[in-house]
Amino acid sequence: MVIPLQTGVPIPPITNSMLVVLGIVLVAFILFVTELFPVDVTALIVLVLLMVLGPWTKVSPTDGLSGFSNEATITVLAMLILSESVRRTGAVQLLGHRVAGLVGDSQFKQVLATVGLAGSVSGFINDTPVVALLVPFASDLAHRGNTSPSKLMIPLSYAAMLGGTLTLIGTSTNLLASGLAQQLLGRSLGIFQFTPVGVVVLVTGALYLVFVAPRLLPERVRPRETLLEEYEVEEYLAELVAPETSPLVGTPISDIPAEAGFGGEVKEVLREDAVLSPFSDELVEPNDHFLISASRPDLTSLIEEEALNPLPTVGREPAVTEEPARSDDAESVLIEVVVPTDSALIGETIETSTILQRYDATLVALQRGDVRLPRVHEAEFTVGDLLLLQLPADELERVAETRDLIVAREIPREDYRYDKIPVAVAILAAVVGSAALGLLEIQVAALAGVVGMVLSGTLAPTELYEGVDWTVIFLLAGVIPLGIAMENTGTAALLGALVATTAQYLPTVAVLGVFYVATVILTNIVSNNATVALMVPVAINAAREIGTNPLAFLLAVMFAASAAFMSPVGYQTNLFVYRPGGYRFTDFARVGILLQLILAVVTPITIAVYFGL
């Protein structure tokens, strides 16, 4: 029996299967928002629930595991490997450096170059690694022109997100939407099918980022002469120990700042189980622990002069010997790194994590904005933490490769394969061209491109999977069956019909706008891929109820899912620029809300005009 409302839109009856699926959707939403588990683990939890509750969810084991063989998952896997291949050639860095030489010290040209480069490249290389590669470029560009990096970093992130909407391969969100289109509409998206809409969105956003955003962005980081000084806007919290050879041994604790010649602050001194005041007349003893708030230069000076040493990475008690913590600058270096989303460091402490041990790194100090931290060795790492690490110089490149840390500045590399740039570009062009012309399916073309990268020597076989973000792969594979459950049980039809009732009061393009806005709100709370998986089935069924073009509604959801402009945690690229730009949480909302409003009007109208309703 179908229950009609006065609006005339039929609402399907609610069944037990619908209630079970809605319960799983609610569980997924809560876990995505609270981040109780990493997003890929949440996706697997959802996947298991769907299969275990198969009699109600109507998801068989075959359906549940279909996400791993879905064309979207395979294509994302292959495209991430292709992006890694291009990255290893140094093509993006080389392009960035050449652009930097053209813009000079004009802030307008710098912003234009940053937005143009990020927006165009992100259409063909996954937007996340593009931003990771271009953060050092934007920093260097700002310093050369005596411009605050704060004026460039948010435009860089937003432009990359907008550029990802240009083609099917610009972001994993598009590929997931294409997989859902194949599943629900019987046809996947073409590689350039929505490019005209993407161009309008990118141009609209770029104009805003070039002419409006710099006026709204404060100079959180002052223009500096050297890149080394960029991250010294806030002081670090460090916990250091006095070795037996320290010149501070025997000095009254109250005299330490003057004696050591640094402008920081000694917050407290720990001696075995006792806590001493920084104003105490007690004399410094070997193995005393100092909790210090200081800038990077002061901390560097203390360590280089062997006055104080960093605590060892694991274990509370340091193994202090007469040997200094660092023998010379050529063997040991200090670098800043940011803790990204889904890092294995999150929730760990110095004593429980093995990540730093892996690179023989010692945590010198920690910075977390304006948040008051406990003692460094007790602090649990969280997203966005800026860490000052001491490690052997030959470990730099390994740290730059890991997904658990983001190096906050460009590390000079000698292993870029510049001679392979023409080969990598040709292979990527062949992948895009063959898919666009219909010669090969996108997943086949992408896998063929991977083979070409390996056979040409652009990517070594041992490097094949190093560029793959497995979190994204398992997230995709886990949430695709949720769409199957929503479709098979009629849950998507129920939600779609409820939303479709608004068509009795609003024009169809306005209903399209409602879906866009709802998706934007959701994507700023949970991941963009999870948002697409939740919203696409509802949007397609709402379009069917209204009697309009389902593809237009799918595209509205897809474009909105790539518009996470209102918070630093809405999308990974925002996190990449958070610390280098010296931003506060509200800076993203200040710039992003107006951009969201503009695109909430432009995008649905453009989709309606180009694809029809």
Coordinates of C-alpha atoms in Angstrom, one line a residue:
M1 CA 0.0 0.0 0.0
V2 CA 1.2 3.5 -0.9
I3 CA 0.3 6.4 1.4
P4 CA -0.4 9.6 -0.6
L5 CA 0.1 13.0 0.9
Q6 CA -1.9 16.0 0.0
T7 CA 0.9 17.2 -2.2
G8 CA 0.3 14.3 -4.5
V9 CA 3.7 12.7 -4.1
P10 CA 3.3 9.0 -3.1
I11 CA 5.2 8.0 0.0
P12 CA 6.1 4.3 0.2
P13 CA 5.1 2.5 3.4
I14 CA 7.8 2.1 6.0
T15 CA 9.0 -1.6 6.4
N16 CA 11.2 -3.4 8.9
S17 CA 13.9 -3.5 6.2
M18 CA 13.8 0.2 5.9
L19 CA 14.1 0.7 9.6
V20 CA 17.1 -1.6 9.8
V21 CA 18.9 0.2 6.9
L22 CA 18.0 3.7 8.4
G23 CA 19.5 2.5 11.7
I24 CA 22.7 1.5 9.9
V25 CA 22.8 4.8 8.1
L26 CA 22.4 6.6 11.5
V27 CA 25.2 4.4 13.0
A28 CA 27.4 5.3 10.0
F29 CA 26.6 9.0 10.3
I30 CA 27.4 9.1 14.1
L31 CA 30.7 7.2 13.6
F32 CA 31.7 9.4 10.7
V33 CA 31.0 12.6 12.7
T34 CA 32.5 11.5 16.0
E35 CA 35.5 9.8 14.3
L36 CA 35.4 7.2 17.0
F37 CA 37.1 5.0 14.4
P38 CA 39.0 5.9 11.3
V39 CA 36.7 6.4 8.3
D40 CA 37.9 3.2 6.6
V41 CA 37.2 1.2 9.7
T42 CA 33.8 2.8 10.0
A43 CA 33.1 1.8 6.4
L44 CA 34.1 -1.8 7.1
I45 CA 31.8 -1.8 10.2
V46 CA 28.9 -0.7 8.0
L47 CA 29.8 -3.4 5.4
V48 CA 29.8 -6.1 8.0
L49 CA 26.5 -5.0 9.5
L50 CA 24.9 -5.0 6.0
M51 CA 26.0 -8.5 5.4
V52 CA 25.2 -9.9 8.9
L53 CA 21.8 -8.3 8.7
G54 CA 21.3 -9.5 5.1
P55 CA 17.8 -10.8 5.6
W56 CA 16.7 -7.3 6.4
T57 CA 19.2 -5.2 4.4
K58 CA 18.9 -7.4 1.3
V59 CA 22.7 -7.3 0.9
S60 CA 24.2 -10.7 0.1
P61 CA 27.9 -11.5 0.7
T62 CA 28.4 -11.1 -3.0
D63 CA 26.7 -7.6 -2.9
G64 CA 28.6 -6.7 0.2
L65 CA 32.0 -7.5 -1.3
S66 CA 31.1 -6.0 -4.7
G67 CA 32.6 -2.6 -3.6
F68 CA 36.1 -4.1 -3.9
S69 CA 35.6 -4.9 -7.5
N70 CA 33.5 -1.9 -8.4
E71 CA 34.9 0.1 -11.3
A72 CA 35.1 3.2 -9.1
T73 CA 37.3 1.5 -6.6
I74 CA 39.6 0.0 -9.2
T75 CA 39.8 3.3 -11.1
V76 CA 40.7 5.2 -7.9
L77 CA 43.4 2.7 -7.1
A78 CA 44.9 3.0 -10.6
M79 CA 44.6 6.8 -10.7
L80 CA 46.4 7.1 -7.3
I81 CA 49.2 5.1 -8.7
L82 CA 49.3 7.2 -11.9
S83 CA 49.4 10.4 -9.7
E84 CA 52.3 8.9 -7.7
S85 CA 54.1 8.2 -11.0
V86 CA 53.8 11.8 -12.1
R87 CA 54.8 13.1 -8.7
R88 CA 58.0 11.1 -8.7
T89 CA 59.1 12.7 -12.0
G90 CA 59.0 16.2 -10.2
A91 CA 56.8 17.6 -13.0
V92 CA 54.5 19.5 -10.6
Q93 CA 57.5 21.0 -8.8
L94 CA 59.2 22.0 -12.0
L95 CA 56.1 23.6 -13.3
G96 CA 55.6 25.4 -10.0
H97 CA 59.2 26.8 -10.0
R98 CA 58.8 28.1 -13.6
V99 CA 55.6 29.8 -12.7
A100 CA 57.2 31.4 -9.7
G101 CA 59.8 33.0 -11.9
L102 CA 57.1 34.8 -13.9
V103 CA 54.9 36.3 -11.2
G104 CA 57.5 38.5 -9.4
D105 CA 56.4 40.3 -6.2
S106 CA 52.8 41.1 -7.2
Q107 CA 50.4 39.6 -4.7
F108 CA 47.7 39.6 -7.4
K109 CA 49.9 37.6 -9.8
Q110 CA 50.9 35.2 -7.0
V111 CA 47.3 34.4 -6.0
L112 CA 46.4 34.1 -9.7
A113 CA 49.3 31.7 -10.4
T114 CA 48.5 29.6 -7.3
V115 CA 44.8 29.3 -8.1
G116 CA 45.5 28.7 -11.8
L117 CA 48.1 26.1 -11.3
A118 CA 46.2 24.2 -8.6
G119 CA 42.9 24.4 -10.4
S120 CA 44.1 23.2 -13.7
V121 CA 46.5 20.4 -12.5
S122 CA 43.8 19.0 -10.1
G123 CA 41.6 18.1 -13.0
F124 CA 44.0 15.4 -14.1
I125 CA 45.9 14.5 -11.0
N126 CA 44.2 13.7 -7.7
D127 CA 43.7 17.0 -5.9
T128 CA 45.1 15.8 -2.5
P129 CA 48.7 15.1 -3.6
V130 CA 48.6 18.2 -5.8
V131 CA 48.0 20.4 -2.7
A132 CA 50.6 18.5 -0.7
L133 CA 53.1 19.2 -3.5
L134 CA 52.2 22.8 -4.0
V135 CA 52.2 24.0 -0.3
P136 CA 56.0 24.5 -0.4
F137 CA 55.7 26.2 -3.8
A138 CA 53.1 28.6 -2.4
S139 CA 55.2 29.3 0.7
D140 CA 58.3 30.0 -1.5
L141 CA 56.2 32.2 -3.9
A142 CA 54.9 34.3 -1.0
H143 CA 58.4 34.8 0.5
R144 CA 59.9 35.8 -2.8
G145 CA 57.4 38.6 -3.1
N146 CA 57.2 39.6 0.5
T147 CA 53.6 38.4 0.7
S148 CA 52.0 36.7 3.7
P149 CA 51.5 32.9 3.0
S150 CA 48.1 33.3 4.6
K151 CA 47.0 35.1 1.4
L152 CA 47.8 32.0 -0.7
M153 CA 47.2 28.9 1.3
I154 CA 43.4 28.8 1.5
P155 CA 43.1 29.8 -2.2
L156 CA 45.4 26.9 -3.0
S157 CA 43.3 24.4 -1.2
Y158 CA 40.0 25.7 -2.5
A159 CA 41.2 25.9 -6.1
A160 CA 42.4 22.3 -6.0
M161 CA 38.9 21.2 -4.8
L162 CA 37.3 23.2 -7.5
G163 CA 39.7 21.8 -10.1
G164 CA 38.8 18.3 -9.1
T165 CA 35.4 18.9 -10.5
L166 CA 36.7 19.3 -14.0
T167 CA 37.0 15.7 -15.0
L168 CA 36.0 12.2 -13.8
I169 CA 39.5 11.5 -12.6
G170 CA 39.9 14.8 -10.7
T171 CA 38.9 13.3 -7.4
S172 CA 37.8 10.0 -5.9
T173 CA 34.4 11.6 -5.2
N174 CA 33.7 11.8 -8.9
L175 CA 34.7 8.2 -9.5
L176 CA 32.5 7.0 -6.6
A177 CA 29.5 9.0 -8.1
S178 CA 30.2 7.4 -11.4
G179 CA 30.2 3.9 -9.9
L180 CA 26.8 4.7 -8.2
A181 CA 25.5 6.0 -11.5
Q182 CA 26.4 2.7 -13.1
Q183 CA 24.7 0.8 -10.3
L184 CA 21.6 2.9 -10.1
L185 CA 21.2 4.4 -13.6
G186 CA 22.8 1.7 -15.7
R187 CA 25.5 4.0 -17.1
S188 CA 28.6 5.5 -15.7
L189 CA 29.8 9.1 -16.2
G190 CA 32.1 10.0 -19.1
I191 CA 35.5 11.4 -18.3
F192 CA 34.6 14.9 -19.7
Q193 CA 30.8 14.6 -19.5
F194 CA 30.4 17.2 -16.8
T195 CA 33.5 19.3 -17.7
P196 CA 31.4 22.3 -19.0
V197 CA 29.8 22.6 -15.6
G198 CA 33.2 22.1 -13.9
V199 CA 34.7 24.9 -16.0
V200 CA 31.9 27.3 -14.9
V201 CA 32.3 26.3 -11.3
L202 CA 36.1 26.6 -11.4
V203 CA 36.1 30.0 -13.2
T204 CA 33.5 31.3 -10.7
G205 CA 35.4 30.1 -7.8
A206 CA 38.7 31.3 -9.2
L207 CA 37.4 34.8 -9.7
Y208 CA 36.3 34.8 -6.1
L209 CA 39.6 33.5 -4.8
V210 CA 41.7 36.0 -6.8
F211 CA 39.6 39.1 -6.2
V212 CA 37.7 38.6 -3.0
A213 CA 39.4 36.0 -0.8
P214 CA 42.7 37.9 -0.3
R215 CA 40.7 40.9 1.1
L216 CA 39.0 38.6 3.6
L217 CA 42.1 36.7 4.7
P218 CA 44.1 38.2 7.5
E219 CA 47.9 38.1 7.6
R220 CA 48.2 35.3 10.2
V221 CA 51.8 34.7 9.0
R222 CA 53.9 37.8 8.4
P223 CA 56.0 38.0 5.3
R224 CA 59.4 36.6 6.0
E225 CA 62.7 36.7 4.4
T226 CA 63.4 33.0 4.8
L227 CA 61.3 29.9 4.7
L228 CA 62.9 28.8 8.0
E229 CA 61.1 31.5 9.9
E230 CA 57.6 30.9 8.6
Y231 CA 56.4 28.6 11.2
E232 CA 57.6 30.5 14.2
V233 CA 54.4 32.6 14.7
E234 CA 53.5 30.6 17.8
E235 CA 55.8 29.1 20.4
Y236 CA 56.3 25.3 20.8
L237 CA 55.9 23.4 24.0
A238 CA 59.0 21.3 24.6
E239 CA 60.2 18.9 27.2
L240 CA 64.0 18.7 27.4
V241 CA 66.5 17.0 29.7
A242 CA 69.8 18.2 31.1
P243 CA 72.7 15.9 30.3
E244 CA 75.6 15.5 32.6
T245 CA 77.7 17.7 30.3
S246 CA 75.2 20.5 30.1
P247 CA 76.7 23.9 31.0
L248 CA 73.4 24.6 32.9
V249 CA 74.2 21.9 35.5
G250 CA 74.9 23.8 38.8
T251 CA 73.0 26.9 37.6
P252 CA 70.1 28.1 39.8
I253 CA 66.8 27.2 38.0
S254 CA 65.6 30.8 38.2
D255 CA 68.7 31.9 36.2
I256 CA 68.3 29.5 33.3
P257 CA 66.7 31.9 30.8
A258 CA 69.5 34.5 31.3
E259 CA 72.2 31.9 31.5
A260 CA 71.1 30.0 28.4
G261 CA 70.3 33.2 26.5
F262 CA 66.9 32.4 25.2
G263 CA 63.6 34.3 25.2
G264 CA 61.3 31.5 26.1
E265 CA 59.8 30.5 29.4
V266 CA 60.6 27.7 31.7
K267 CA 57.2 26.5 32.9
E268 CA 58.3 23.9 35.4
V269 CA 61.2 21.5 36.3
L270 CA 60.7 17.8 37.0
R271 CA 63.1 16.0 39.2
E272 CA 62.2 12.4 39.8
D273 CA 58.8 12.7 41.5
A274 CA 59.1 16.4 42.5
V275 CA 57.9 19.4 40.5
L276 CA 60.1 22.5 41.0
S277 CA 59.1 26.1 40.3
P278 CA 60.8 27.9 37.5
F279 CA 61.7 30.6 40.1
S280 CA 63.4 28.1 42.4
D281 CA 66.9 28.7 43.7
E282 CA 67.6 25.0 43.4
L283 CA 70.6 24.1 41.3
V284 CA 70.1 22.3 38.0
E285 CA 71.1 18.6 38.3
P286 CA 71.7 16.0 35.5
N287 CA 68.5 14.3 34.3
D288 CA 66.3 17.3 35.3
H289 CA 63.4 17.6 32.9
F290 CA 62.4 21.1 31.7
L291 CA 59.0 22.0 30.4
I292 CA 59.7 25.0 28.1
S293 CA 57.7 27.3 25.9
A294 CA 60.0 28.7 23.2
S295 CA 60.4 29.5 19.5
R296 CA 62.2 27.2 17.1
P297 CA 65.4 29.3 17.1
D298 CA 65.6 29.2 20.9
L299 CA 65.0 25.4 21.0
T300 CA 67.5 24.9 18.2
S301 CA 70.1 26.9 20.1
L302 CA 69.6 25.0 23.4
I303 CA 70.1 21.7 21.6
E304 CA 73.0 22.7 19.4
E305 CA 74.9 24.1 22.3
E306 CA 74.2 20.8 24.2
A307 CA 72.6 22.7 27.1
L308 CA 69.5 20.5 26.9
N309 CA 68.6 17.4 24.9
P310 CA 65.2 16.1 23.6
L311 CA 63.6 13.3 25.4
P312 CA 63.9 9.9 23.8
T313 CA 61.0 8.9 21.6
V314 CA 59.9 6.0 23.7
G315 CA 60.1 5.5 27.4
R316 CA 59.9 8.1 30.2
E317 CA 63.5 8.0 31.4
P318 CA 66.1 9.3 29.0
A319 CA 69.3 7.4 28.4
V320 CA 71.6 10.4 29.1
T321 CA 75.3 9.9 28.3
E322 CA 78.2 12.1 27.9
E323 CA 77.6 12.0 24.1
P324 CA 75.5 14.9 22.8
A325 CA 72.1 14.3 21.3
R326 CA 73.5 15.5 17.9
S327 CA 77.0 15.1 16.7
D328 CA 76.9 17.6 13.9
D329 CA 74.4 19.4 11.6
A330 CA 75.3 17.2 8.7
E331 CA 74.0 14.1 10.4
S332 CA 71.0 15.4 12.3
V333 CA 68.4 17.9 11.3
L334 CA 65.3 19.6 12.8
I335 CA 62.1 19.6 10.6
E336 CA 58.5 20.5 11.2
V337 CA 55.7 18.1 10.3
V338 CA 51.9 18.2 10.5
V339 CA 49.8 15.3 11.7
P340 CA 47.2 14.7 8.9
T341 CA 43.7 13.1 9.0
D342 CA 43.9 9.3 9.5
S343 CA 47.5 9.4 10.6
A344 CA 48.5 6.4 12.7
L345 CA 49.8 9.0 15.3
I346 CA 46.4 10.2 16.2
G347 CA 45.4 9.2 19.7
E348 CA 49.0 8.0 20.4
T349 CA 51.6 9.5 22.7
I350 CA 55.4 9.5 22.5
E351 CA 55.5 6.4 24.6
T352 CA 52.9 4.4 22.8
S353 CA 53.6 5.3 19.1
T354 CA 56.1 3.5 17.0
I355 CA 55.9 5.9 14.0
L356 CA 58.7 8.1 15.3
Q357 CA 60.9 5.1 16.1
R358 CA 60.5 4.0 12.5
Y359 CA 62.4 7.1 11.3
D360 CA 64.8 7.3 14.3
A361 CA 63.1 10.6 15.1
T362 CA 62.9 12.4 18.4
L363 CA 60.1 14.7 19.2
V364 CA 61.6 18.0 20.3
A365 CA 58.5 20.1 20.7
L366 CA 54.8 20.3 19.9
Q367 CA 52.5 23.1 18.8
R368 CA 48.7 23.1 18.9
G369 CA 47.5 26.6 18.3
D370 CA 46.1 28.3 21.4
V371 CA 45.2 25.0 23.1
R372 CA 46.9 24.5 26.5
L373 CA 48.8 21.3 26.4
P374 CA 49.8 18.8 29.1
R375 CA 53.4 17.7 29.4
V376 CA 54.7 16.8 26.0
H377 CA 55.3 13.1 26.8
E378 CA 51.7 12.8 28.0
A379 CA 50.0 14.6 25.1
E380 CA 48.0 12.5 22.7
F381 CA 48.6 13.6 19.1
T382 CA 45.7 15.0 17.2
V383 CA 44.9 16.2 13.7
G384 CA 46.7 19.4 12.8
D385 CA 49.5 19.2 15.5
L386 CA 52.7 20.7 14.3
L387 CA 55.7 18.7 15.5
L388 CA 59.3 19.7 15.7
L389 CA 61.4 16.6 15.0
Q390 CA 65.1 15.8 15.3
L391 CA 66.1 13.0 13.0
P392 CA 69.0 11.8 10.8
A393 CA 69.3 13.7 7.6
D394 CA 69.2 10.5 5.5
E395 CA 65.7 9.8 6.9
L396 CA 64.2 13.0 5.4
E397 CA 63.0 11.5 2.2
R398 CA 61.4 8.6 4.0
V399 CA 59.5 11.0 6.3
A400 CA 58.4 12.9 3.2
E401 CA 57.0 9.7 1.7
T402 CA 54.9 8.6 4.7
R403 CA 51.2 9.4 4.9
D404 CA 51.3 9.6 8.7
L405 CA 53.1 13.0 8.5
I406 CA 53.1 16.0 6.2
V407 CA 56.4 17.8 6.0
A408 CA 55.7 21.5 6.4
R409 CA 58.3 22.6 3.8
E410 CA 59.8 21.3 0.6
I411 CA 62.6 18.8 1.1
P412 CA 65.3 19.0 -1.6
R413 CA 65.3 15.7 -3.5
E414 CA 67.8 14.2 -5.8
D415 CA 65.7 11.3 -7.0
Y416 CA 63.1 13.1 -9.1
R417 CA 63.0 11.5 -12.5
Y418 CA 63.0 14.6 -14.7
D419 CA 63.9 12.6 -17.7
K420 CA 60.7 10.6 -17.4
I421 CA 58.4 13.7 -17.4
P422 CA 57.6 13.4 -21.2
V423 CA 56.8 9.7 -20.7
A424 CA 54.6 10.2 -17.7
V425 CA 52.7 13.0 -19.3
A426 CA 52.2 11.0 -22.5
I427 CA 50.9 8.0 -20.6
L428 CA 48.5 10.1 -18.5
A429 CA 47.3 11.8 -21.7
A430 CA 46.8 8.4 -23.4
V431 CA 44.7 7.2 -20.4
V432 CA 42.5 10.3 -20.5
G433 CA 42.2 10.3 -24.3
S434 CA 41.4 6.6 -24.7
A435 CA 38.7 6.9 -22.0
A436 CA 37.3 10.1 -23.4
L437 CA 37.1 8.7 -26.9
G438 CA 35.4 5.5 -25.7
L439 CA 38.3 3.4 -26.9
L440 CA 38.7 1.8 -23.5
E441 CA 36.7 1.8 -20.3
I442 CA 38.2 4.3 -17.7
Q443 CA 39.2 1.5 -15.3
V444 CA 40.9 -0.5 -18.1
A445 CA 42.7 2.6 -19.5
A446 CA 43.9 3.5 -16.0
L447 CA 45.2 0.0 -15.3
A448 CA 46.9 0.0 -18.7
G449 CA 48.5 3.4 -17.7
V450 CA 49.9 1.8 -14.5
V451 CA 51.4 -1.0 -16.6
G452 CA 52.9 1.6 -18.9
M453 CA 54.4 3.6 -16.0
V454 CA 56.2 0.4 -14.7
L455 CA 57.4 -0.8 -18.1
S456 CA 58.8 2.6 -19.0
G457 CA 60.7 2.8 -15.7
T458 CA 58.8 5.9 -14.6
L459 CA 57.7 3.9 -11.5
A460 CA 59.6 1.0 -10.0
P461 CA 57.6 -2.2 -9.2
T462 CA 58.6 -1.8 -5.5
E463 CA 56.9 1.7 -5.6
L464 CA 53.7 0.5 -7.2
Y465 CA 51.5 0.8 -4.1
E466 CA 53.3 3.5 -2.1
G467 CA 51.2 6.3 -3.6
V468 CA 47.9 4.5 -2.8
D469 CA 45.8 5.9 0.0
W470 CA 44.3 2.7 1.2
T471 CA 42.0 4.5 3.5
V472 CA 40.2 5.8 0.5
I473 CA 40.1 2.4 -1.2
F474 CA 38.5 0.7 1.9
L475 CA 36.2 3.6 2.4
L476 CA 34.9 3.3 -1.1
A477 CA 34.6 -0.5 -1.0
G478 CA 32.7 -0.2 2.4
V479 CA 30.2 2.4 1.5
I480 CA 29.2 1.3 -2.0
P481 CA 27.1 -1.6 -0.5
L482 CA 25.2 0.9 1.6
G483 CA 23.8 2.4 -1.6
I484 CA 22.8 -1.1 -2.7
A485 CA 21.0 -1.7 0.6
M486 CA 19.2 1.7 0.4
E487 CA 18.1 0.9 -3.2
N488 CA 17.1 -2.8 -2.6
T489 CA 15.0 -2.1 0.5
G490 CA 13.3 1.0 -0.8
T491 CA 14.9 3.3 1.8
A492 CA 16.3 5.6 -0.9
A493 CA 12.9 5.7 -2.5
L494 CA 11.3 6.7 0.9
L495 CA 13.8 9.4 1.5
G496 CA 13.6 10.6 -2.1
A497 CA 9.9 10.8 -2.0
L498 CA 10.0 12.8 1.2
V499 CA 12.3 15.3 -0.3
A500 CA 10.3 15.3 -3.5
T501 CA 7.3 16.7 -1.7
T502 CA 9.1 20.1 -1.8
A503 CA 8.5 20.1 -5.6
Q504 CA 4.9 20.9 -4.9
Y505 CA 6.0 24.3 -3.5
L506 CA 9.3 24.9 -5.3
P507 CA 10.5 24.9 -8.9
T508 CA 12.6 21.9 -9.9
V509 CA 15.8 23.9 -10.0
A510 CA 15.1 25.0 -6.5
V511 CA 14.7 21.4 -5.4
L512 CA 18.1 20.7 -7.1
G513 CA 19.5 23.5 -5.0
V514 CA 18.0 22.0 -1.8
F515 CA 20.0 18.8 -2.5
Y516 CA 23.1 20.9 -3.2
V517 CA 22.9 22.7 0.1
A518 CA 22.0 19.6 2.1
T519 CA 25.1 17.8 0.6
V520 CA 27.3 20.8 1.3
I521 CA 26.3 20.8 5.0
L522 CA 26.9 17.1 5.2
T523 CA 30.3 17.1 3.4
N524 CA 31.6 19.7 5.9
I525 CA 30.7 17.3 8.7
V526 CA 31.7 13.9 7.3
S527 CA 34.0 12.8 4.5
N528 CA 33.1 13.7 0.9
N529 CA 33.0 10.1 -0.2
A530 CA 30.7 9.1 2.6
T531 CA 28.5 12.0 1.7
V532 CA 28.2 10.9 -1.9
A533 CA 27.4 7.3 -0.8
L534 CA 24.6 8.5 1.5
M535 CA 23.1 11.2 -0.8
V536 CA 23.3 9.9 -4.3
P537 CA 20.6 7.1 -4.0
V538 CA 18.3 9.6 -2.3
A539 CA 18.8 12.3 -5.0
I540 CA 18.3 9.8 -7.8
N541 CA 15.0 8.6 -6.3
A542 CA 13.8 12.1 -5.6
A543 CA 14.4 13.0 -9.3
R544 CA 12.4 9.9 -10.3
E545 CA 9.5 10.9 -8.0
I546 CA 9.5 14.4 -9.5
G547 CA 9.8 13.1 -13.0
T548 CA 12.9 15.0 -13.9
N549 CA 16.5 14.1 -14.9
P550 CA 18.2 11.9 -12.3
L551 CA 21.6 12.6 -13.7
A552 CA 21.2 16.3 -12.9
F553 CA 20.5 15.5 -9.3
L554 CA 23.4 13.1 -9.1
L555 CA 25.7 15.8 -10.4
A556 CA 24.4 18.3 -7.9
V557 CA 25.4 15.9 -5.1
M558 CA 28.7 15.2 -6.6
F559 CA 29.7 18.8 -7.1
A560 CA 28.5 19.8 -3.6
A561 CA 30.5 17.0 -2.0
S562 CA 33.7 18.6 -3.4
A563 CA 32.7 22.0 -1.8
A564 CA 34.0 21.6 1.8
F565 CA 35.0 25.2 2.2
M566 CA 33.7 26.0 5.7
S567 CA 36.1 24.3 8.1
P568 CA 39.8 23.0 8.1
V569 CA 38.6 19.5 8.7
G570 CA 36.0 19.4 5.9
Y571 CA 38.6 18.1 3.4
Q572 CA 42.2 16.9 3.6
T573 CA 43.6 19.7 1.5
N574 CA 42.3 22.2 4.0
L575 CA 44.3 20.5 6.7
F576 CA 47.4 20.6 4.6
V577 CA 47.3 24.4 4.5
Y578 CA 46.0 25.0 8.0
R579 CA 49.4 25.3 9.8
P580 CA 51.5 26.7 7.0
G581 CA 48.9 29.5 6.6
G582 CA 48.8 30.1 10.3
Y583 CA 45.0 30.0 10.1
R584 CA 42.4 29.9 12.8
F585 CA 39.3 27.7 12.5
T586 CA 37.1 30.8 11.7
D587 CA 39.3 31.9 8.8
F588 CA 37.9 29.0 6.6
A589 CA 34.3 30.0 7.4
R590 CA 35.1 33.7 6.8
V591 CA 36.2 32.9 3.2
G592 CA 34.2 29.8 2.6
I593 CA 30.7 30.7 3.5
L594 CA 30.3 33.4 0.9
L595 CA 31.9 31.1 -1.7
Q596 CA 29.5 28.4 -0.7
L597 CA 26.5 30.7 -1.2
I598 CA 27.7 31.8 -4.6
L599 CA 28.3 28.2 -5.8
A600 CA 25.0 27.1 -4.3
V601 CA 23.3 29.4 -6.9
V602 CA 25.7 29.0 -9.8
T603 CA 26.2 25.2 -9.7
P604 CA 22.5 24.0 -9.7
I605 CA 21.5 26.6 -12.4
T606 CA 24.5 25.6 -14.6
I607 CA 23.6 21.9 -14.2
A608 CA 20.0 22.6 -15.0
V609 CA 20.9 24.6 -18.1
Y610 CA 23.4 22.2 -19.5
F611 CA 21.8 18.8 -18.6
G612 CA 18.1 19.9 -18.4
L613 CA 15.5 19.1 -15.8

